[in-house]
Coordinates of C-alpha atoms (C1' of nucleotides) in Angstrom, one line a residue:
Chain A
M1 CA 0.0 0.0 0.0
E2 CA 1.4 3.4 -0.9
R3 CA 1.5 6.4 1.2
I4 CA -1.2 9.0 1.1
P5 CA -0.9 12.8 0.7
T6 CA -0.7 14.6 4.0
K7 CA -4.0 15.9 5.4
N8 CA -2.9 19.5 5.8
D9 CA -1.4 19.9 2.4
D10 CA -4.5 19.0 0.4
L11 CA -7.5 17.9 2.3
S12 CA -9.4 16.9 -0.8
E13 CA -6.7 14.6 -2.1
W14 CA -6.1 13.2 1.3
Y15 CA -9.8 12.5 1.7
N16 CA -10.1 10.7 -1.6
A17 CA -7.0 8.7 -1.0
V18 CA -8.1 7.6 2.5
C19 CA -11.5 6.5 1.2
Y20 CA -10.0 4.3 -1.4
R21 CA -6.9 3.1 0.4
A22 CA -8.7 2.1 3.5
E23 CA -11.0 0.1 1.2
L24 CA -14.1 1.9 2.2
V25 CA -15.2 2.5 -1.3
S26 CA -14.5 1.8 -5.0
Q27 CA -15.3 4.0 -7.9
A28 CA -18.4 2.7 -9.6
P29 CA -18.8 2.4 -13.3
V30 CA -21.7 4.9 -13.0
R31 CA -21.2 8.7 -12.8
G32 CA -21.4 10.0 -9.2
C33 CA -22.2 6.7 -7.6
L34 CA -20.2 4.9 -5.0
V35 CA -19.5 1.2 -4.4
L36 CA -19.4 0.6 -0.7
R37 CA -16.9 -2.2 0.0
P38 CA -17.3 -4.5 3.0
Y39 CA -15.3 -2.3 5.3
G40 CA -17.2 0.8 4.3
Y41 CA -20.4 -1.1 4.7
G42 CA -19.2 -2.1 8.1
L43 CA -19.0 1.5 9.1
W44 CA -22.5 2.1 7.7
E45 CA -23.9 -0.9 9.6
R46 CA -22.4 0.6 12.8
L47 CA -24.2 3.9 12.2
Q48 CA -27.4 2.1 11.2
S49 CA -27.5 0.0 14.3
E50 CA -26.8 3.0 16.6
L51 CA -29.5 5.1 14.9
D52 CA -32.0 2.2 14.6
R53 CA -31.8 1.3 18.3
R54 CA -32.6 4.9 19.2
F55 CA -35.4 5.1 16.7
K56 CA -37.0 2.0 18.3
E57 CA -36.5 3.4 21.7
T58 CA -38.4 6.5 20.7
G59 CA -41.3 4.5 19.5
H60 CA -40.6 4.2 15.7
E61 CA -41.1 1.2 13.5
N62 CA -39.3 0.5 10.2
A63 CA -41.2 0.1 6.9
Y64 CA -40.3 0.2 3.2
F65 CA -41.8 2.2 0.4
P66 CA -41.2 2.1 -3.4
L67 CA -38.2 3.6 -5.2
L68 CA -40.3 5.1 -8.0
I69 CA -42.8 8.0 -7.7
P70 CA -45.3 8.8 -10.5
E71 CA -44.9 12.3 -11.8
S72 CA -48.5 13.3 -11.1
L73 CA -48.0 12.6 -7.4
L74 CA -44.7 14.2 -7.1
T75 CA -46.0 17.5 -8.4
K76 CA -48.7 18.0 -5.9
E77 CA -46.7 19.9 -3.3
A78 CA -45.6 22.9 -5.3
E79 CA -42.6 24.1 -3.2
H80 CA -41.4 20.6 -2.8
V81 CA -41.3 19.9 -6.5
E82 CA -39.7 23.2 -7.3
G83 CA -37.0 22.5 -4.8
F84 CA -36.1 19.1 -6.1
A85 CA -36.9 19.4 -9.8
P86 CA -33.3 20.1 -10.9
E87 CA -32.0 17.0 -9.3
V88 CA -34.6 14.4 -10.0
L89 CA -33.8 11.4 -12.2
W90 CA -36.6 10.1 -14.4
V91 CA -37.5 6.7 -15.6
T92 CA -39.3 6.9 -19.0
E93 CA -39.1 3.4 -20.4
G94 CA -40.0 -0.1 -19.2
G95 CA -38.6 -2.8 -21.3
T96 CA -39.4 -1.8 -24.8
E97 CA -42.4 0.3 -23.9
T98 CA -42.4 4.0 -23.3
L99 CA -44.2 4.6 -20.0
P100 CA -47.5 6.5 -20.1
E101 CA -46.3 8.6 -17.2
R102 CA -42.7 9.4 -16.2
L103 CA -41.6 7.9 -12.9
A104 CA -39.2 9.8 -10.6
I105 CA -36.5 7.9 -8.8
R106 CA -37.1 9.2 -5.2
P107 CA -34.9 12.1 -4.1
T108 CA -36.7 11.7 -0.8
S109 CA -39.9 9.9 0.1
E110 CA -42.4 12.4 1.6
V111 CA -44.6 12.0 -1.5
V112 CA -45.0 8.2 -1.6
I113 CA -45.2 7.9 2.1
G114 CA -47.7 10.8 2.3
V115 CA -50.0 9.0 -0.2
M116 CA -50.0 5.9 1.9
Y117 CA -50.5 7.9 5.1
A118 CA -53.6 9.4 3.5
E119 CA -54.9 5.9 3.1
W120 CA -53.9 4.6 6.5
I121 CA -55.0 7.5 8.7
Q122 CA -58.7 7.9 9.3
S123 CA -59.1 8.7 13.0
Y124 CA -57.3 10.5 15.8
R125 CA -57.0 7.0 17.2
D126 CA -54.6 6.2 14.3
L127 CA -52.2 8.9 15.4
P128 CA -49.3 9.4 15.8
V129 CA -47.8 7.3 12.9
L130 CA -44.1 6.9 13.6
I131 CA -42.3 5.2 10.7
N132 CA -38.7 5.1 9.6
Q133 CA -37.4 3.8 6.3
W134 CA -33.8 2.7 5.5
A135 CA -33.4 3.4 1.8
N136 CA -31.3 4.6 -1.1
V137 CA -32.3 7.8 -2.8
M138 CA -31.0 9.6 -5.9
R139 CA -30.2 13.2 -6.7
W140 CA -28.5 14.2 -9.9
E141 CA -25.7 16.2 -8.3
K142 CA -23.5 18.2 -10.5
R143 CA -20.4 17.6 -8.4
T144 CA -19.9 14.5 -6.3
R145 CA -17.4 13.3 -3.7
P146 CA -17.3 10.1 -1.7
F147 CA -19.9 10.0 1.0
L148 CA -20.3 13.8 1.2
R149 CA -22.3 14.2 -2.0
T150 CA -23.1 11.3 -4.3
A151 CA -25.8 10.8 -6.9
E152 CA -27.1 7.7 -5.1
F153 CA -26.9 7.6 -1.3
L154 CA -27.9 5.5 1.6
W155 CA -29.8 7.1 4.4
Q156 CA -32.7 6.7 6.7
E157 CA -35.8 8.9 6.5
G158 CA -38.3 9.2 9.4
H159 CA -41.8 10.2 8.5
T160 CA -44.3 10.9 11.2
A161 CA -47.9 12.2 11.3
H162 CA -49.4 13.9 14.4
A163 CA -52.7 15.3 15.6
T164 CA -51.3 18.6 16.7
E165 CA -48.6 21.1 15.7
Q166 CA -47.1 20.9 19.1
E167 CA -46.7 17.1 19.0
A168 CA -45.0 17.4 15.6
A169 CA -42.7 20.1 16.9
E170 CA -41.8 17.9 19.9
E171 CA -41.0 15.0 17.5
V172 CA -38.8 17.1 15.4
A173 CA -36.8 18.3 18.4
R174 CA -36.6 14.8 19.8
M175 CA -35.1 13.4 16.6
L176 CA -32.7 16.3 16.2
E177 CA -31.4 15.4 19.7
V178 CA -31.0 11.8 18.7
Y179 CA -28.9 13.0 15.8
R180 CA -26.8 15.2 18.0
E181 CA -26.2 12.3 20.3
V182 CA -25.2 9.9 17.5
A183 CA -22.9 12.5 16.0
E184 CA -21.2 13.5 19.2
D185 CA -21.4 10.5 21.5
V186 CA -21.0 7.8 18.8
C187 CA -19.2 9.4 15.9
A188 CA -17.3 11.7 18.2
V189 CA -18.1 14.6 15.8
P190 CA -19.1 17.7 17.7
V191 CA -22.0 19.7 16.1
Y192 CA -24.1 22.8 16.5
K193 CA -27.8 22.4 16.7
G194 CA -30.1 25.0 15.3
E195 CA -32.8 26.1 12.8
K196 CA -32.2 26.6 9.1
S197 CA -32.8 30.0 7.6
V198 CA -35.7 30.4 5.2
S199 CA -33.5 30.0 2.1
E200 CA -31.7 27.0 3.5
R201 CA -34.7 25.0 4.7
F202 CA -36.2 21.9 3.2
A203 CA -38.5 22.4 0.2
G204 CA -42.0 22.2 1.5
A205 CA -41.1 22.6 5.2
N206 CA -42.2 25.2 7.7
H207 CA -39.2 24.7 9.9
T208 CA -36.0 22.8 9.2
F209 CA -33.5 22.1 12.0
S210 CA -30.0 20.7 11.5
I211 CA -26.8 19.7 13.2
E212 CA -23.7 21.2 11.6
A213 CA -20.2 19.9 12.0
L214 CA -17.0 21.8 11.0
M215 CA -14.5 20.1 8.7
P216 CA -10.7 20.7 8.9
D217 CA -10.7 23.1 5.9
G218 CA -13.2 25.4 7.7
K219 CA -16.2 24.3 5.7
A220 CA -19.3 23.2 7.5
L221 CA -21.0 19.9 7.0
Q222 CA -24.8 19.6 7.4
S223 CA -24.9 16.2 9.1
A224 CA -28.6 15.6 9.7
T225 CA -31.9 17.5 9.4
S226 CA -35.3 17.4 11.0
H227 CA -38.3 19.1 9.4
E228 CA -41.6 20.4 10.6
L229 CA -43.7 20.0 7.5
G230 CA -46.7 21.7 9.1
Q231 CA -49.9 20.7 7.2
N232 CA -48.3 21.4 3.8
F233 CA -47.9 17.7 2.8
A234 CA -51.1 16.8 4.6
R235 CA -53.1 19.2 2.4
A236 CA -51.3 18.2 -0.8
Y237 CA -51.8 14.5 -0.2
D238 CA -55.0 14.6 1.8
I239 CA -53.7 13.2 5.0
K240 CA -56.8 13.8 7.2
Y241 CA -58.3 12.4 10.4
L242 CA -61.6 12.7 12.2
S243 CA -60.9 14.2 15.6
E244 CA -62.6 13.4 18.9
D245 CA -64.9 16.3 18.4
Q246 CA -66.0 14.8 15.0
S247 CA -64.4 17.5 12.9
E248 CA -62.1 16.7 10.0
Q249 CA -58.5 17.7 10.5
Y250 CA -55.3 17.7 8.5
C251 CA -52.4 15.9 10.1
W252 CA -49.2 17.7 11.1
T253 CA -46.3 15.8 9.6
T254 CA -42.5 15.7 10.1
S255 CA -39.5 14.1 8.4
W256 CA -35.9 13.7 9.5
G257 CA -32.9 12.1 8.0
M258 CA -29.2 11.2 8.4
S259 CA -27.2 9.7 5.5
W260 CA -23.9 8.1 4.9
R261 CA -22.6 11.7 4.6
M262 CA -22.1 11.4 8.4
L263 CA -19.4 8.9 7.6
G264 CA -17.6 11.4 5.4
G265 CA -17.7 13.8 8.3
L266 CA -16.2 11.2 10.6
I267 CA -13.4 10.4 8.2
M268 CA -12.4 14.0 7.7
T269 CA -12.8 15.0 11.4
H270 CA -10.6 12.2 12.8
G271 CA -8.3 11.0 10.1
D272 CA -4.6 11.8 10.1
D273 CA -1.6 11.3 7.8
R274 CA -1.6 7.6 8.5
G275 CA -5.2 7.2 7.5
L276 CA -8.5 6.7 9.3
R277 CA -9.0 7.0 13.0
I278 CA -12.3 5.5 13.8
P279 CA -14.0 6.2 17.1
P280 CA -14.4 2.8 18.9
K281 CA -18.1 3.0 19.0
M282 CA -18.2 3.2 15.2
A283 CA -15.4 0.8 14.5
P284 CA -16.3 -2.4 12.6
T285 CA -13.2 -3.8 14.1
E286 CA -12.3 -2.5 17.6
V287 CA -9.2 -4.6 18.2
V288 CA -6.8 -6.3 15.8
I289 CA -4.3 -8.8 17.0
V290 CA -1.0 -9.0 15.1
P291 CA 1.3 -11.9 16.0
I292 CA 5.0 -11.2 15.3
P293 CA 6.5 -14.5 14.2
R294 CA 10.1 -15.3 14.8
G295 CA 11.8 -18.6 15.2
D296 CA 9.5 -21.2 16.7
T297 CA 6.0 -19.8 16.5
T298 CA 3.9 -22.7 17.9
A299 CA 3.4 -21.2 21.4
L300 CA 3.0 -17.7 19.9
Y301 CA 0.1 -18.6 17.6
E302 CA -1.5 -20.6 20.4
A303 CA -1.3 -17.5 22.7
A304 CA -2.6 -15.2 19.9
R305 CA -5.6 -17.5 19.2
A306 CA -6.4 -17.8 22.9
L307 CA -6.3 -14.0 23.2
Y308 CA -8.6 -13.8 20.1
A309 CA -11.1 -16.2 21.6
E310 CA -11.0 -14.4 24.9
C311 CA -11.8 -11.0 23.2
K312 CA -14.5 -12.6 21.2
A313 CA -16.1 -14.1 24.3
A314 CA -16.0 -10.7 25.9
G315 CA -18.1 -9.4 23.0
L316 CA -15.4 -7.3 21.3
R317 CA -15.3 -6.8 17.6
V318 CA -11.9 -8.4 17.1
K319 CA -9.7 -9.7 14.2
L320 CA -6.7 -11.9 14.3
D321 CA -4.3 -11.1 11.4
E322 CA -2.4 -14.4 10.8
R323 CA -1.6 -13.7 7.1
P324 CA 1.8 -15.3 6.6
G325 CA 2.9 -13.2 3.5
Q326 CA 3.0 -9.8 5.1
S327 CA 5.5 -8.4 7.6
P328 CA 4.4 -7.0 10.9
G329 CA 5.4 -3.6 9.8
Y330 CA 3.2 -3.9 6.7
K331 CA 0.3 -5.0 8.9
F332 CA 0.8 -2.1 11.3
N333 CA 0.5 0.4 8.6
E334 CA -2.4 -1.3 7.0
W335 CA -4.5 -1.4 10.2
D336 CA -3.5 2.2 10.9
M337 CA -4.9 3.1 7.5
R338 CA -8.1 1.4 8.4
G339 CA -8.3 3.2 11.7
V340 CA -8.7 0.2 14.0
P341 CA -8.6 1.8 17.5
I342 CA -6.5 -0.8 19.3
R343 CA -3.8 -3.1 17.9
I344 CA -2.4 -5.9 20.1
E345 CA 1.1 -6.9 19.1
I346 CA 2.3 -10.2 20.5
G347 CA 5.7 -11.8 19.8
N348 CA 8.0 -14.2 21.6
R349 CA 9.5 -11.3 23.4
D350 CA 6.1 -10.4 24.9
L351 CA 5.3 -14.1 25.5
E352 CA 8.5 -14.6 27.6
A353 CA 7.6 -11.5 29.7
G354 CA 4.0 -12.8 30.0
V355 CA 2.6 -9.6 28.3
A356 CA 1.1 -8.3 25.1
T357 CA 1.7 -4.9 23.6
L358 CA -1.4 -2.7 23.3
V359 CA -1.1 0.1 20.7
R360 CA -3.6 3.0 20.5
R361 CA -4.5 4.4 17.1
D362 CA -5.5 7.8 18.5
K363 CA -1.8 8.5 19.4
A364 CA 1.0 9.3 17.1
V365 CA 3.8 6.8 16.5
K366 CA 6.1 6.9 19.5
E367 CA 3.9 9.4 21.3
D368 CA 3.8 8.9 25.0
G369 CA 1.2 6.3 25.8
Q370 CA 0.9 4.9 22.3
K371 CA 2.2 1.5 23.3
Q372 CA 1.9 -0.2 26.6
A373 CA 2.8 -3.7 27.8
V374 CA -0.1 -5.4 29.6
P375 CA 0.0 -8.7 31.4
L376 CA -1.7 -11.4 29.2
G377 CA -4.3 -12.1 31.9
E378 CA -5.4 -8.5 32.1
V379 CA -5.5 -7.6 28.4
V380 CA -9.2 -8.2 27.8
S381 CA -10.3 -6.6 31.0
R382 CA -8.3 -3.5 30.1
I383 CA -9.6 -3.0 26.6
P384 CA -13.0 -1.5 27.4
E385 CA -11.4 1.3 29.4
I386 CA -8.9 2.1 26.7
L387 CA -11.6 2.1 24.0
E388 CA -13.5 4.6 26.1
Q389 CA -10.4 6.8 26.5
I390 CA -9.9 6.7 22.7
Q391 CA -13.5 7.6 22.1
Q392 CA -13.2 10.5 24.6
N393 CA -9.9 11.7 23.2
L394 CA -11.1 11.8 19.6
F395 CA -14.1 13.8 20.7
A396 CA -12.1 16.1 22.8
Q397 CA -9.7 16.8 19.9
A398 CA -12.5 17.5 17.5
K399 CA -14.4 19.6 20.1
A400 CA -11.2 21.7 20.7
F401 CA -10.9 22.3 16.9
L402 CA -14.5 23.4 16.7
T403 CA -14.2 25.7 19.6
E404 CA -11.0 27.2 18.3
H405 CA -12.5 27.7 14.9
T406 CA -15.7 29.3 16.1
F407 CA -15.5 33.1 16.0
S408 CA -18.0 35.5 17.5
T409 CA -18.0 39.0 16.1
T410 CA -20.1 42.1 15.6
D411 CA -17.7 43.8 13.3
R412 CA -18.7 43.7 9.7
D413 CA -15.3 43.8 8.2
E414 CA -14.0 41.0 10.4
F415 CA -17.2 39.0 9.7
V416 CA -16.6 39.3 5.9
R417 CA -12.9 38.4 6.3
L418 CA -13.7 35.3 8.5
C419 CA -16.3 34.1 6.0
T420 CA -14.2 34.7 3.0
E421 CA -11.1 33.0 4.5
R422 CA -13.1 30.0 5.5
A423 CA -12.0 30.5 9.1
G424 CA -14.7 28.3 10.5
M425 CA -18.1 28.9 12.1
V426 CA -18.7 32.6 12.3
D427 CA -21.2 33.4 15.0
V428 CA -23.0 36.7 14.6
P429 CA -26.3 38.4 15.4
W430 CA -28.4 38.3 12.2
C431 CA -31.5 39.9 10.9
G432 CA -33.0 36.7 9.3
R433 CA -33.7 38.4 5.9
P434 CA -33.1 36.2 2.8
E435 CA -31.8 39.3 0.9
C436 CA -29.2 39.8 3.6
E437 CA -28.1 36.2 3.5
A438 CA -27.9 36.3 -0.4
A439 CA -25.7 39.4 -0.2
V440 CA -23.4 37.7 2.3
K441 CA -23.2 34.6 0.1
E442 CA -22.5 36.7 -3.0
A443 CA -19.7 38.6 -1.2
T444 CA -18.1 35.8 0.8
G445 CA -19.3 32.4 -0.4
A446 CA -20.7 31.7 3.1
S447 CA -24.3 31.3 4.2
T448 CA -26.0 30.6 7.4
R449 CA -25.5 27.1 8.7
N450 CA -28.1 27.3 11.4
L451 CA -29.7 29.8 13.8
R452 CA -30.8 30.1 17.4
E453 CA -32.8 32.6 19.3
P454 CA -32.5 35.1 20.8
A455 CA -29.9 37.4 19.2
L456 CA -27.2 38.4 21.6
Y457 CA -26.8 41.9 20.1
D458 CA -29.3 44.4 18.7
R459 CA -28.0 44.7 15.2
C460 CA -27.3 42.3 12.3
T461 CA -23.5 42.2 11.8
A462 CA -24.0 41.7 8.0
C463 CA -26.4 44.5 7.3
G464 CA -27.1 46.6 10.4
E465 CA -30.9 45.9 10.5
P466 CA -32.4 44.7 13.8
A467 CA -31.1 41.3 14.7
R468 CA -33.4 38.4 15.4
Y469 CA -31.1 35.4 15.7
Q470 CA -27.6 34.3 16.5
A471 CA -26.4 32.7 13.2
Y472 CA -23.5 30.5 12.4
F473 CA -22.2 31.5 9.0
A474 CA -19.8 29.3 7.0
Q475 CA -19.0 28.0 3.6
S476 CA -20.4 24.5 3.3
Y477 CA -20.0 21.2 1.6
Chain M
rC1 C1' -23.5 24.4 -16.2
rG2 C1' -18.5 27.4 -16.7
rG3 C1' -13.0 26.9 -16.2
rG4 C1' -8.7 23.5 -15.9
rA5 C1' -6.6 18.6 -16.3
rU6 C1' -6.5 13.4 -17.3
rG7 C1' -7.8 8.5 -19.8
rU8 C1' -1.5 3.3 -21.5
rA9 C1' -1.2 -3.8 -16.9
rG10 C1' -5.0 -4.4 -10.6
rC11 C1' -2.7 0.7 -8.8
rU12 C1' 0.6 5.1 -9.7
rC13 C1' 2.7 6.8 -13.9
rA14 C1' 6.6 7.2 -18.2
rG15 C1' 6.6 6.9 -23.5
rC16 C1' 3.5 11.2 -27.6
rU17 C1' 7.3 17.1 -29.0
rU18 C1' 10.3 14.3 -33.8
rG19 C1' 4.9 8.0 -36.1
rG20 C1' 8.5 2.3 -36.7
rU21 C1' 8.2 -4.8 -32.1
rA22 C1' 4.3 -2.0 -25.3
rG23 C1' 7.7 0.3 -20.7
rA24 C1' 8.9 1.2 -15.1
rG25 C1' 7.7 1.0 -9.9
rC26 C1' 4.2 -1.0 -6.7
rG27 C1' 0.8 -5.0 -6.4
rC28 C1' -0.1 -10.3 -8.1
rU29 C1' 1.8 -15.9 -8.8
rU30 C1' 5.9 -19.6 -7.5
rG31 C1' 10.3 -20.8 -4.6
rC32 C1' 13.9 -19.9 -0.8
rU33 C1' 15.5 -16.7 3.1
rU34 C1' 12.9 -13.1 6.3
rU35 C1' 9.3 -10.8 9.9
rG36 C1' 8.9 -5.7 16.9
rG37 C1' 6.7 0.5 11.9
rG38 C1' 5.6 -0.6 4.6
rA39 C1' 11.6 -7.3 3.9
rG40 C1' 15.4 -9.5 0.2
rC41 C1' 16.8 -12.5 -4.0
rA42 C1' 15.3 -15.3 -8.3
rA43 C1' 11.7 -16.8 -11.8
rG44 C1' 6.8 -15.7 -13.9
rA45 C1' 1.7 -14.0 -15.3
rA46 C1' -0.7 -9.7 -16.8
rG47 C1' -2.3 -4.2 -21.4
rU48 C1' -7.5 -4.7 -28.4
rC49 C1' -2.8 2.3 -25.1
rG50 C1' -11.1 5.2 -23.1
rC51 C1' -14.2 4.7 -27.8
rA52 C1' -15.2 5.9 -33.1
rG53 C1' -13.6 7.8 -37.6
rG54 C1' -9.5 10.0 -40.5
rU55 C1' -4.2 10.8 -42.4
rU56 C1' -0.1 7.2 -43.4
rC57 C1' 3.4 1.7 -46.1
rA58 C1' 3.0 2.1 -40.6
rA59 C1' -0.7 5.5 -35.1
rA60 C1' -0.3 5.0 -27.9
rU61 C1' 2.1 9.0 -30.7
rC62 C1' -0.7 13.4 -35.8
rC63 C1' -6.1 15.2 -37.1
rU64 C1' -11.5 15.2 -36.1
rG65 C1' -15.4 13.7 -33.2
rU66 C1' -17.2 11.4 -28.9
rC67 C1' -17.5 9.3 -24.0
rA68 C1' -15.8 9.1 -19.1
rU69 C1' -13.3 10.6 -14.7
rC70 C1' -10.8 14.1 -11.4
rC71 C1' -9.9 19.1 -9.6
rC72 C1' -11.6 24.5 -9.0
rG73 C1' -16.1 27.3 -9.2
rA74 C1' -21.7 28.0 -9.9
rC75 C1' -25.7 25.0 -8.2
rC76 C1' -27.1 21.9 -4.3
rA77 C1' -32.5 21.2 2.4

RNA sequence: CGGGAUGUAGCUCAGCUUGGUAGAGCGCUUGCUUUGGGAGCAAGAAGUCGCAGGUUCAAAUCCUGUCAUCCCGACCA
């Protein structure tokens, strides 16, 4: 395996190289699409299981809806269609027949699911409906990059229907918090929570909330969104119920989603010049055991296999690398590239001393604490605590970066400079006007990432009008 | 969609200016020696030079067209 470009020199090249060299993905023979290799899929499965567990805990069930949406249905919610029209892929033929009506490949599933909800929901007793779907969707993106923006991507989309606006709002807040928790506590990627501005929000939503992470190049990454759809989709798709007082009411619906883009955020946030550094909770393999053969290896392999069995029994995601063809040094580098949090080296030298050498991926080579000798009998019991330390350490490093690259200002010149230079998250009081946001974007390339209330100062830093929000401005992926 | 670049072995690329038998490193296969941060030696397998036309005795190389990919922008909840 060849070396990769350094992360600081060229983040973009480094990022691509890591994705391919760590065998997360391969380039597909289709424009803008990604092949997820087993190791990449392993990462996705970790994210899936962490999210899915939380969805179940908050009362949701999984279901599956069709990939294709008839054009006549898609066009019912005007804002929604308008927002997605430029990116929709259309199916026009089936076999040798031209289809009587074009079918859209779903860019998101509000429409199909809305149609079904209209059928399923009759009474206030049917509410709330709390459904999640694991799916692929397609958006014809002009420019693609692994995980961060691909034509086809994997995600989950929750779709719920409620009797009242307040219930819907609570649902949206609850799921946003689930996303924050998964981003920060599982992926170790710190984020800012807030509401999207009018021009940044989901097409067809009344309110969109997001979590936003900051990448090493100072660009923000929208990592998940949660939408209050009001009664817009209910009216367009006729999602109605008879209430307790016998009046007919439209439902209040929500949708929320996180995609494999989160994995891209994780990769960029934690990776270093040796490759990936995967937070233990997300690692498909938490521990890899590398035996170091020399001379008589009978006892060595026996000990390595015993250790492997012991890890397995303790419920760890563990691999034993017994490949005979590669040198230990090669294996060290390869597992570093793949970001496995803990490596256990065991050779005759260790065996004679009755120890194994534990190596932490979050530390640099030869950094204090990177390697430690642990008595063989204590190895497995020590691992959980070290994994936890690595998890915490990666989050702390990322959090420090976010904090150091978040700038608060009320000075317009400084604001413009910070935005233009891609300094990071620029936190300013803001008026909330779309014209103001458009002007900032025109001048600096940055837009609001998300907002929170109230404003901490009277005047909008960008235009001087009365401020309504505190806004994070940044350029974005 | 605008600007730039690139398509030659699994990967990274040289060869093209000045047309003349298809190259290197890494990887892969076999064997021996090795193995604590990317091992050594030896032998071997592997490419219709992105695709289509044209010029020529002869095209990876020159010309035209076309497709694809990457980078930077615009666009993108």
